[in-house]
CSV table of C-alpha atoms in Angstrom, one decimal:
chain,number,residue,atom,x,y,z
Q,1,UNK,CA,-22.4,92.9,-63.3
Q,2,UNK,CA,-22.6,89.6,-61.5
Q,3,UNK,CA,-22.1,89.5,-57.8
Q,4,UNK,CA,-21.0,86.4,-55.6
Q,5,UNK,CA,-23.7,86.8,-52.2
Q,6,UNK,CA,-22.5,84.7,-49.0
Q,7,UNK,CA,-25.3,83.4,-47.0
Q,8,UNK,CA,-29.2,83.5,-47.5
Q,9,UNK,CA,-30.6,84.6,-44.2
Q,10,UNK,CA,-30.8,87.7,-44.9
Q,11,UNK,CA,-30.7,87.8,-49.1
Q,12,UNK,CA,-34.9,89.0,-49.0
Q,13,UNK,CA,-33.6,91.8,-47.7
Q,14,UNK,CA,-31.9,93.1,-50.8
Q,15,UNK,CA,-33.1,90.9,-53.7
Q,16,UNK,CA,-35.7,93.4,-54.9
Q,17,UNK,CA,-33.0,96.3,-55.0
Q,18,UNK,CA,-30.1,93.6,-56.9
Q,19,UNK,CA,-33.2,92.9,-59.0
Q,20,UNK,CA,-33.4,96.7,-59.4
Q,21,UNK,CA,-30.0,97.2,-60.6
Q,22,UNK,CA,-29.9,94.5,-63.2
Q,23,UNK,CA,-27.5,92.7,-61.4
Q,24,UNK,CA,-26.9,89.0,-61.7
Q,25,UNK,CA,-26.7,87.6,-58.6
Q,26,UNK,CA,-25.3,84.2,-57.3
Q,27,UNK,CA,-25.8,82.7,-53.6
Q,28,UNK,CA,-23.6,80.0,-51.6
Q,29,UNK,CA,-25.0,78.5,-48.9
Q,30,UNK,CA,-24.2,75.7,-46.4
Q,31,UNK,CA,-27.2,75.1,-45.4
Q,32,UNK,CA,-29.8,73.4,-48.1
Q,33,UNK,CA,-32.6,73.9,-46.0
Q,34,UNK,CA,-32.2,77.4,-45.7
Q,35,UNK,CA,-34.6,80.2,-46.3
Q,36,UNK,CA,-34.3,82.6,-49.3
Q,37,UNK,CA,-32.5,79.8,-51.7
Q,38,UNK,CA,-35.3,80.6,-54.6
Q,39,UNK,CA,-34.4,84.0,-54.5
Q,40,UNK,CA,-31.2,84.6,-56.5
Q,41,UNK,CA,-30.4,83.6,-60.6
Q,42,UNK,CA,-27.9,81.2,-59.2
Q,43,UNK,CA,-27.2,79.3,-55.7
Q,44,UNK,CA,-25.0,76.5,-55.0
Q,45,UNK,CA,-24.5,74.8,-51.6
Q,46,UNK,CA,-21.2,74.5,-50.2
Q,47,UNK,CA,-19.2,73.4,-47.4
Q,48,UNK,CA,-18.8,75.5,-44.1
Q,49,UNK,CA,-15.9,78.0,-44.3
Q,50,UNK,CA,-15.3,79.9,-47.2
Q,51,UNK,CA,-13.4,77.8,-49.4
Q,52,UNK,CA,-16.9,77.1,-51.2
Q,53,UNK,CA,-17.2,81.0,-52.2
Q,54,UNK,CA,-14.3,81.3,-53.5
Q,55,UNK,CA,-14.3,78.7,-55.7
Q,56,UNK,CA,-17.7,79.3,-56.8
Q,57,UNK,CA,-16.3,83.0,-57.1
Q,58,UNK,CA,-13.9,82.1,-59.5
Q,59,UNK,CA,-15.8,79.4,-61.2
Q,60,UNK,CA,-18.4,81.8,-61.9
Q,61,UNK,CA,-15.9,84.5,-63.2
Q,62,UNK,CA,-17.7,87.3,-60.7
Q,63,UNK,CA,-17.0,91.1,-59.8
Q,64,UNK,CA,-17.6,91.5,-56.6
Q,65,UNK,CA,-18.2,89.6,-53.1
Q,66,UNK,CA,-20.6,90.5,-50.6
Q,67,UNK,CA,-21.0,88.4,-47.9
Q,68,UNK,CA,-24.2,88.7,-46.0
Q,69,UNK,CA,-23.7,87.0,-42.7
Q,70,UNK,CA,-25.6,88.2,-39.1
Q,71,UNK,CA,-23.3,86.7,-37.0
Q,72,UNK,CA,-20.1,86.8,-35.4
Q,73,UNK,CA,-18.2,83.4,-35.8
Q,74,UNK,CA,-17.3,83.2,-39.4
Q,75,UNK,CA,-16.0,86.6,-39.6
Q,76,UNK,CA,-12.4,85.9,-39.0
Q,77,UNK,CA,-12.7,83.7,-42.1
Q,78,UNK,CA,-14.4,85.8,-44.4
Q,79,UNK,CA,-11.5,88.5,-43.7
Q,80,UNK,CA,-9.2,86.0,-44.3
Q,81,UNK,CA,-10.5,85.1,-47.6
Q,82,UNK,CA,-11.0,88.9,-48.4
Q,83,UNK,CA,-7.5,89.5,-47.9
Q,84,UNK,CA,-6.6,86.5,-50.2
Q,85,UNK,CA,-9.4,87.3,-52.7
Q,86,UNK,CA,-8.2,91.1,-53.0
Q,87,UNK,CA,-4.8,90.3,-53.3
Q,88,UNK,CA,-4.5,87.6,-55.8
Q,89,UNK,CA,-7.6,87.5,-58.0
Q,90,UNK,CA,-8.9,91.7,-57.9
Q,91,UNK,CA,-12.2,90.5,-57.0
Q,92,UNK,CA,-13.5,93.2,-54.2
Q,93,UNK,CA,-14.5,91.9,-51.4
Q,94,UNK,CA,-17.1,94.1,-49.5
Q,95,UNK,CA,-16.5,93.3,-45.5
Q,96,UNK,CA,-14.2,93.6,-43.2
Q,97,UNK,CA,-10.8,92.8,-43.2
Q,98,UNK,CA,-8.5,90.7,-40.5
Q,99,UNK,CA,-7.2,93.8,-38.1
Q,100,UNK,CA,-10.6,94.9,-37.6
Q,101,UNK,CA,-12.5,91.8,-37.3
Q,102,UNK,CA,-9.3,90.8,-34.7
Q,103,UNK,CA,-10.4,94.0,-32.6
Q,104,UNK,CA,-13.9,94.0,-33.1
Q,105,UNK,CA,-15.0,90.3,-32.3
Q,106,UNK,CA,-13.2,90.1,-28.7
Q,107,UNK,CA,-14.4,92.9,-26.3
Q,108,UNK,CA,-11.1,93.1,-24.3
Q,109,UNK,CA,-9.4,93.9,-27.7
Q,110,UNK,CA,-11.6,96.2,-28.5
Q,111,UNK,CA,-11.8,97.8,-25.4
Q,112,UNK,CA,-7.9,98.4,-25.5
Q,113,UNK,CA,-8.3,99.8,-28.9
Q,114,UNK,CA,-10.8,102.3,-27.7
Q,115,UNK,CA,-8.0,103.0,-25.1
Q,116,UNK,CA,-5.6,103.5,-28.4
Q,117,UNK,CA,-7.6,106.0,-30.1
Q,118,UNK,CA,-8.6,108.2,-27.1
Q,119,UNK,CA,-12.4,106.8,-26.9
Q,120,UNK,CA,-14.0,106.7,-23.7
Q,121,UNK,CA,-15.4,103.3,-22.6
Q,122,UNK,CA,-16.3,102.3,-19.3
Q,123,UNK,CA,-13.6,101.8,-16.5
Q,124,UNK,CA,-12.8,97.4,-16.8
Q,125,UNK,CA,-10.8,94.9,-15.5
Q,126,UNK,CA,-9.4,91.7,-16.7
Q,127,UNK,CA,-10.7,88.9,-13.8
Q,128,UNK,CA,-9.3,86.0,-13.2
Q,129,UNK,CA,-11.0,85.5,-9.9
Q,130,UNK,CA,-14.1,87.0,-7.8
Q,131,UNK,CA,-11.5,87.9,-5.9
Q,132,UNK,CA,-9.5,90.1,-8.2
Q,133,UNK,CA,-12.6,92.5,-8.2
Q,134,UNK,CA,-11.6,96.1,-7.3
Q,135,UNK,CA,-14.8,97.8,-9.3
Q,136,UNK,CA,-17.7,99.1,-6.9
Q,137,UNK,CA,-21.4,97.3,-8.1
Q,138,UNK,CA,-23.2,97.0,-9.8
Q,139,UNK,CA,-20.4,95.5,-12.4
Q,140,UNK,CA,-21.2,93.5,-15.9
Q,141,UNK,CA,-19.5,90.3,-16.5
Q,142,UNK,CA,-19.0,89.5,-20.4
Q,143,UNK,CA,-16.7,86.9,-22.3
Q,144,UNK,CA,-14.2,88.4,-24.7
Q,145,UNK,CA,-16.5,86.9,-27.3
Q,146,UNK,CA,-20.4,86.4,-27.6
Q,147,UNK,CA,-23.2,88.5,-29.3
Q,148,UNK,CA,-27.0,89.5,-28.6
Q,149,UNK,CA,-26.1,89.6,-24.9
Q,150,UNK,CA,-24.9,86.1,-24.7
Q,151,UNK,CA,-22.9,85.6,-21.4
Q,152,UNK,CA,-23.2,88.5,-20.1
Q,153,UNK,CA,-24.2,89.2,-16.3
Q,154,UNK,CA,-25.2,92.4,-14.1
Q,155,UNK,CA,-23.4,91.7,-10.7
Q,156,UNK,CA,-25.0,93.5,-7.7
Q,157,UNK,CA,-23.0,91.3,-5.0
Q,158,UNK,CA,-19.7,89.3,-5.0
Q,159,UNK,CA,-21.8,86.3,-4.5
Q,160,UNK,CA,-23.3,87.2,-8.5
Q,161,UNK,CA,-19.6,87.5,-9.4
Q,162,UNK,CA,-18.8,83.9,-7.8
Q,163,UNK,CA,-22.0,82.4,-9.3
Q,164,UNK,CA,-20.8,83.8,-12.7
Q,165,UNK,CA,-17.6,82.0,-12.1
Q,166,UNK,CA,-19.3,78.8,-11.3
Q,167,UNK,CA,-19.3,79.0,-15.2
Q,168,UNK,CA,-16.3,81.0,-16.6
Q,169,UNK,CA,-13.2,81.0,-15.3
Q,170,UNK,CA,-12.5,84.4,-16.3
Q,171,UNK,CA,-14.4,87.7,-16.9
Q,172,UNK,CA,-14.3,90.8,-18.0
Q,173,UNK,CA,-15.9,92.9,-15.5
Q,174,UNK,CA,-17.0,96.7,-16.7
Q,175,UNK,CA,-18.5,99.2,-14.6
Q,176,UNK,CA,-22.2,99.5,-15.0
Q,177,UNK,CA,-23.4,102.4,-16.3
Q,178,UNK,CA,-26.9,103.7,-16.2
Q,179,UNK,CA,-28.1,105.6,-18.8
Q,180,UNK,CA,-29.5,105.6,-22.2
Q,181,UNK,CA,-28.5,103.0,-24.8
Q,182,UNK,CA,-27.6,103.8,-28.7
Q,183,UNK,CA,-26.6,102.7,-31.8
Q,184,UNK,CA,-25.5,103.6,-34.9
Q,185,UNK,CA,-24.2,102.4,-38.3
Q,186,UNK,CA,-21.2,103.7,-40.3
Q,187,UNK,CA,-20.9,102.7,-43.4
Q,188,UNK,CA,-17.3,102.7,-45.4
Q,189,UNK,CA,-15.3,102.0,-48.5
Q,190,UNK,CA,-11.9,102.8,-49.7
Q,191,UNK,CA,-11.3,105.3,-47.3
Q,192,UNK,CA,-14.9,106.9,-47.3
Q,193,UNK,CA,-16.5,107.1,-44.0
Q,194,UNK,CA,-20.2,108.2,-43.4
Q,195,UNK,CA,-21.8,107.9,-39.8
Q,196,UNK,CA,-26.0,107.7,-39.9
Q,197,UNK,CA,-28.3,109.2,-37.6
Q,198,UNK,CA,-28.2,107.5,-34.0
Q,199,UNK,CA,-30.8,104.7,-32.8
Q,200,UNK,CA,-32.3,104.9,-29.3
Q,201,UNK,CA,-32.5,101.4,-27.9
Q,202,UNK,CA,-33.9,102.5,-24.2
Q,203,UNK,CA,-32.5,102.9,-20.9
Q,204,UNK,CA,-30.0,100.4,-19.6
Q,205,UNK,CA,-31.6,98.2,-16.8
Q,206,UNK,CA,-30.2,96.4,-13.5
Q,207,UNK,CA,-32.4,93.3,-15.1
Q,208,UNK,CA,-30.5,93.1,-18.2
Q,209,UNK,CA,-33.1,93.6,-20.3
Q,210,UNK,CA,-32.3,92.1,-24.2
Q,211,UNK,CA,-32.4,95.2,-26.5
Q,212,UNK,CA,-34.7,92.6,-28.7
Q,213,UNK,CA,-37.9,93.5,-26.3
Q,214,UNK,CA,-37.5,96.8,-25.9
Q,215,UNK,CA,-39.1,99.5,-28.0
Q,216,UNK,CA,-36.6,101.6,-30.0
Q,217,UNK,CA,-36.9,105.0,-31.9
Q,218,UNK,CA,-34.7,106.8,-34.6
Q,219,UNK,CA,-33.5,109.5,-34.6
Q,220,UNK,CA,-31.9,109.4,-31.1
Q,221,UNK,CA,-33.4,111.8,-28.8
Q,222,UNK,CA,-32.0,112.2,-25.5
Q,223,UNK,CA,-32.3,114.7,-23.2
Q,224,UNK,CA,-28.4,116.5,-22.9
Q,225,UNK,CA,-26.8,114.2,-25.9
Q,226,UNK,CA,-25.6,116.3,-29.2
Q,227,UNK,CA,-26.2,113.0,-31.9
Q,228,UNK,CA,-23.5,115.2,-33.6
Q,229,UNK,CA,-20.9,113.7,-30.9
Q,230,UNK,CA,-22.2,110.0,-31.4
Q,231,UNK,CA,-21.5,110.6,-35.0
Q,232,UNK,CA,-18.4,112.1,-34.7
Q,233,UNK,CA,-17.3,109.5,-32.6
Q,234,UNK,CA,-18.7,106.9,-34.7
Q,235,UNK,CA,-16.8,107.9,-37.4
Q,236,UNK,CA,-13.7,108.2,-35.3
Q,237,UNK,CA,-13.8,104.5,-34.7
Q,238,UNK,CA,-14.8,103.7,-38.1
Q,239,UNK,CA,-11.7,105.4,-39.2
Q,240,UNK,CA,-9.0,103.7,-37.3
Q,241,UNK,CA,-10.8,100.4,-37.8
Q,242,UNK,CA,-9.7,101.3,-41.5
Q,243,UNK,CA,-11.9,98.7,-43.5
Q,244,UNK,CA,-14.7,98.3,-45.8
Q,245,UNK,CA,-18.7,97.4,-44.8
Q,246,UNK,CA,-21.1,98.3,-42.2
Q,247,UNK,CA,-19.8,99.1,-38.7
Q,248,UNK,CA,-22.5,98.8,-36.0
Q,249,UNK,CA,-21.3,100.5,-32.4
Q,250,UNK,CA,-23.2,100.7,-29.1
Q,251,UNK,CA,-22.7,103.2,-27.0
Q,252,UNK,CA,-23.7,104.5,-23.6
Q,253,UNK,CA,-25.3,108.0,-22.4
Q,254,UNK,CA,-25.1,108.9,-18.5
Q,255,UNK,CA,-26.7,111.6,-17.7
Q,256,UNK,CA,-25.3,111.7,-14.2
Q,257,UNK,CA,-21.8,111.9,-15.4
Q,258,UNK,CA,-22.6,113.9,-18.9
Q,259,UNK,CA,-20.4,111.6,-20.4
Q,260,UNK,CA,-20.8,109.5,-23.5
Q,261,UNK,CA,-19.0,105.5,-23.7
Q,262,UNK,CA,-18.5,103.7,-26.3
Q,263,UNK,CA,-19.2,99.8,-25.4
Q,264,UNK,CA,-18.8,97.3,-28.7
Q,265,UNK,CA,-18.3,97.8,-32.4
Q,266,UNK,CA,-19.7,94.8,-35.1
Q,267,UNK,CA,-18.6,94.6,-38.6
Q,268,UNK,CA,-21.3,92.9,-40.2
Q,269,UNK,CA,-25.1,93.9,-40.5
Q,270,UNK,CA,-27.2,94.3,-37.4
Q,271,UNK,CA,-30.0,94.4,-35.5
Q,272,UNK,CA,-31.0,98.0,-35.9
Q,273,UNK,CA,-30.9,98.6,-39.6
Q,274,UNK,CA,-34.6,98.6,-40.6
Q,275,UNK,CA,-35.0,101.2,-37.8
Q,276,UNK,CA,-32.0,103.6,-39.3
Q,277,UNK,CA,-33.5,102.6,-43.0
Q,278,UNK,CA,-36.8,103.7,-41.8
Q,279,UNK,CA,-35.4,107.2,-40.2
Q,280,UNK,CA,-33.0,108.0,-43.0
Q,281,UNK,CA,-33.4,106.8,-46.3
Q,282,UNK,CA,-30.2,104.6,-46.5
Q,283,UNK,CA,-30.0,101.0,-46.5
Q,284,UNK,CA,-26.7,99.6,-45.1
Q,285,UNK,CA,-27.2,96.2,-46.7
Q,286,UNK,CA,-28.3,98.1,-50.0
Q,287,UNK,CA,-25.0,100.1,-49.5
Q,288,UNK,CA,-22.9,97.2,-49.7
Q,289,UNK,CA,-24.4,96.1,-53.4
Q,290,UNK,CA,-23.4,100.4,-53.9
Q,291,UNK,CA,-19.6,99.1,-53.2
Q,292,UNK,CA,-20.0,96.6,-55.3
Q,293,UNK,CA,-20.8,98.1,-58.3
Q,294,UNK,CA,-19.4,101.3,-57.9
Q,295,UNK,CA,-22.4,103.4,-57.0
Q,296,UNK,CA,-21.2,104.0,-53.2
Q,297,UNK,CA,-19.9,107.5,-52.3
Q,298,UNK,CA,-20.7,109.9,-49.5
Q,299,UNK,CA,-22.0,112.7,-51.9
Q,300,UNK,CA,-25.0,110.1,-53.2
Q,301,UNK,CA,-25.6,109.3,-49.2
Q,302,UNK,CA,-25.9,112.9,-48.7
Q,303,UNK,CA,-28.0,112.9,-52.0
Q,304,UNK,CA,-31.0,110.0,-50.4
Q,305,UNK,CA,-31.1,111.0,-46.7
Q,306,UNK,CA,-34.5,111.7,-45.5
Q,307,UNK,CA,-35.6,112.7,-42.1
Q,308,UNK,CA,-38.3,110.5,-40.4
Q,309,UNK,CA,-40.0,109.5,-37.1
Q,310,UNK,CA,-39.3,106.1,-36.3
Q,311,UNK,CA,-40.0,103.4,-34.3
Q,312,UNK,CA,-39.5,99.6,-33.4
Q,313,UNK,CA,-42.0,97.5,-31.6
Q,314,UNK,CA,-41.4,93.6,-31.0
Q,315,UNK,CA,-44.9,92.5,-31.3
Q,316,UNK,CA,-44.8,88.1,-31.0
Q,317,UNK,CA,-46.8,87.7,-34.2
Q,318,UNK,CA,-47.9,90.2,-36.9
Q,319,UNK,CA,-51.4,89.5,-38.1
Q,320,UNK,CA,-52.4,92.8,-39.5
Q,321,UNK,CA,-52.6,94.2,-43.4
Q,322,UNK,CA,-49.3,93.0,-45.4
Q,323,UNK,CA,-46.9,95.7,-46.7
Q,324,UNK,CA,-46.8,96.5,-50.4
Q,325,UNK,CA,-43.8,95.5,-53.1
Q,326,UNK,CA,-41.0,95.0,-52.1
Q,327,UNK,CA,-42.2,94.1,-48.9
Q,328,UNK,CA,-38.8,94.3,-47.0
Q,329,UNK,CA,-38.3,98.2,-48.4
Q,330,UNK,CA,-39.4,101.8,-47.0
Q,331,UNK,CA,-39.5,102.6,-50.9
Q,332,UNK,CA,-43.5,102.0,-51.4
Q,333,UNK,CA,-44.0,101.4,-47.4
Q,334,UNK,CA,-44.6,103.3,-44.3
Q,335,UNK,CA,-44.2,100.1,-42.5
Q,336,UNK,CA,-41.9,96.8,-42.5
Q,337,UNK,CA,-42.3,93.4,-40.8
Q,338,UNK,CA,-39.1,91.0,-39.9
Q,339,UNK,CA,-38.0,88.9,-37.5
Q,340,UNK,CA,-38.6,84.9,-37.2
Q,341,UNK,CA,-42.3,84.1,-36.5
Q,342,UNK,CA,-43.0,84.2,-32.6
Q,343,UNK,CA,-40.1,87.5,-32.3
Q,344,UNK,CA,-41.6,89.4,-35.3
Q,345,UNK,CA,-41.1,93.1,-34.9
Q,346,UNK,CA,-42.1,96.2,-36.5
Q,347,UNK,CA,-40.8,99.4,-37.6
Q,348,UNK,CA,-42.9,101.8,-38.6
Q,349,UNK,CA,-42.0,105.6,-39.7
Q,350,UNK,CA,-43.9,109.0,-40.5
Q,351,UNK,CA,-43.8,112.3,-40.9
Q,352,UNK,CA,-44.2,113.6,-37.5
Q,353,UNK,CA,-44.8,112.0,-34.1
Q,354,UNK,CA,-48.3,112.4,-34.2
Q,355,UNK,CA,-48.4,110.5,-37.1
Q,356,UNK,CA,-46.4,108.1,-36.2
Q,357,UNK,CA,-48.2,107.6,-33.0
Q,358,UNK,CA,-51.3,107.1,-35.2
Q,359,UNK,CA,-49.9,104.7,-37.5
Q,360,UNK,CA,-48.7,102.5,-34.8
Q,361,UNK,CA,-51.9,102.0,-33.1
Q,362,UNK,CA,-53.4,101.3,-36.4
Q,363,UNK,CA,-50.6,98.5,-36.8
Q,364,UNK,CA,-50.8,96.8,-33.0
C-alpha cells in the first residue's frame, strides 16, 4: 500500500503508526525548509497548489491521498483536486469535498446552512455599517473567513463596532453568548459517521480570550449539558456536510438560556485532537490512514474507545522527562508534548481525576 501525504507540518504525528502498518509513504511539500521532510520513504517538493500532488500522485502510481494540512486557505483546492482525482483516476482522496469546504470555510455560509438543517446558532446579522446594528451588546464581529480567532472582535459599545470598521468594511456581527465553550471531532467516510466524546475549552470571556491559553479537559463536563446532544448534533452536521475526513465543530453552552449553539465547523485537523486522542483512544489523523487503506469503520471505533481523564495545559516551554516511543502517541504514554517551542502545550491523561491531578503536577 503506498499512500501520497500532502504537507509535512503535521506528518510526526502519524509516521510511527504508517510505519506501523507497513505502508509506504510519500510526502509533497512546498516548502524545502520544512519540518518533518526526513520522515517519510519518499518526499518531493513542489509548487504551491496542488497540481504538484497530483502529479507526483500519478507518477508514483499511489492508492490513496491524504492530505495533512492545519489550515484553512488551500482547502478549496484540495477539494477541487479530490473531485478531479476521484473522478478520473480512482485514486481516494481522504478530505473534504467542494460543497462542504464552500460552507464550512465562510461563517456566513455556514451559519445559513445551520439555518438549513434546523441547528441552532446564535441570532446574526450581515453589517454593512455600525449603523445597521440592531443586536443588543455585547456582539462579536468576525469576517466571513479567518481561523484561530483571527479578526474577530467582542463589541461592548457602538464606538467598538465603529473602531472595528475602521478596518473592515463589513461584519458579521453574532450575539455574544456567555457560557461554556466545546468541541468535538466527527470523523467520516463513505457515508459512515461517528461523533467522539466532547472537549471542554473553558468559559467564553468578554476579553476574548484565545482558546490556545486556556486549559482544556476531555471528556466535556458541564453542569446541565447531556454530551449525548453535542454528539447527536455533531453528527447531524456531519451528515448534511456529506463528505469524507475529520470535521471539527465549536459550539456553545448557556446555561442561562439552557440552550446549546453551534458556532463553526472545520474540515481539516485541529487544534484539539491530542486532547480527544488522550480521552478516547482514537486518533483522527490516524483515522484518516484507516480510510486509506480500508481499515476505517464505526464497528473498529467502537472496538478502540477508552475512557480517560484528560487535560490540556499551555505551558511556554516543556523542560521535564521526555515521553517514550513514539513520542507523539498515548500508545506507550500517559503524557504528550506539541506545539512550536515558546507555545508548547501538554496533554496529559489518567485513570481518574486524582491521578490525573497527580500526574500534572509531576509534569509542570
Amino acid at each position: 500500500m503506498k499512500i501520497l501525504f500532502i504537507g509535512s507540518r503535521l506528518y510526526d504525528d502519524i509516521d510511527w503508526y504508517v510505519k506501523s502498518k507497513g505502508v509506504e509513504s510519500v510526502l509533497t511539500e512546498s516548502n524545502e525548509e520544512a519540518i518533518n521532510l526526513d520522515l517519510p520513504d519518499q518526499v518531493f517538493i513542489v509548487p504551491r497548489g496542488m497540481d504538484g500532488p497530483k502529479q507526483v500522485a500519478l507518477m508514483q502510481n499511489v492508492d490513496a491521498i491524504v492530505p495533512l494540512i492545519g489550515i484553512d486557505p488551500p482547502l478549496i483546492d484540495v477539494a477541487h483536486m479530490k473531485e478531479e482525482v476521484e473522478k478520473e483516476y480512482d485514486i481516494p482522496v481522504i478530505a473534504a469535498g467542494v460543497r462542504a469546504v464552500e460552507l464550512t470555510s465562510n461563517k456566513i455560509n455556514t451559519k445559513e446552512f445551520y439555518n438549513d438543517i434546523g441547528v441552532a446558532t446564535p441570532d446574526y446579522q450581515i453589517l454593512n455599517s455600525p449603523k445597521d446594528l440592531t443586536l443588543d451588546f455585547p456582539v462579536v464581529l468576525k469576517q466571513g473567513e479567518g481561523q484561530g480567532g483571527k479578526d474577530i472582535k467582542i463589541a461592548k459599545s457602538i464606538e467598538d463596532v465603529e473602531e472595528y470598521f475602521g478596518e473592515f468594511d463589513h461584519a458579521l456581527c453574532e450575539k455574544f453568548v456567555e457560557g461554556s465553550e466545546i468541541s468535538i471531532e466527527v470523523l467520516g467516510f463513505n457515508g459512515e459517521y461517528v461523533a467522539l466524546p466532547p472537549i471542554y475549552k473553558g468559559e467564553t470571556t468578554l476579553e476574548g480570550t484565545h482558546p490556545l491559553n486556556k486549559v482544556k479537559t476531555g471528556p466535556c463536563m458541564v453542569e446541565g449539558l447531556d454530551n449525548n446532544l453535542v454528539q447527536h448534533t455533531a453528527y447531524k452536521v456531519a451528515k448534511n456536510l456529506a463528505s469524507d475526513g475529520i470535521f471539527e465543530m465549536d459550539f456553545m453552552f448557556s446555561k442561562d438560556e439552557n440552550q446549546l449553539y453551534a458556532i463553526e465547523v472545520n474540515t481539516r485537523p485541529n487544534g484539539t485532537r491530542y486532547l480527544t486522542t488522550a480521552t478516547c483512544g482514537i486518533n483522527s489523523l490516524c483515522e484518516l490512514v484507516n480510510m486509506a487503506i480500508g481499515e476505517f469503520s464505526l464497528a473498529n471505533i467502537s472496538d478502540k474507545l477508552q475512557y480517560y481523564y484528560s487535560t490540556e495545559i499551555p505551558i511556554g516551554n516543556y523542560e521535564g522527562s521526555s515521553p517514550k516511543e513514539p513520542v507523539k502517541s498515548f500508545e506507550e504514554n500517559d503524557f504528550v508534548v506539541h506545539g512550536p517551542e515558546g507555545y508548547q502545550r501538554v496533554t496529559a491523561r489518567a485513570n481518574s481525576k486524582e491521578e490525573l491531578e497527580n500526574l500534572v503536577e509531576k509534569l509542570t
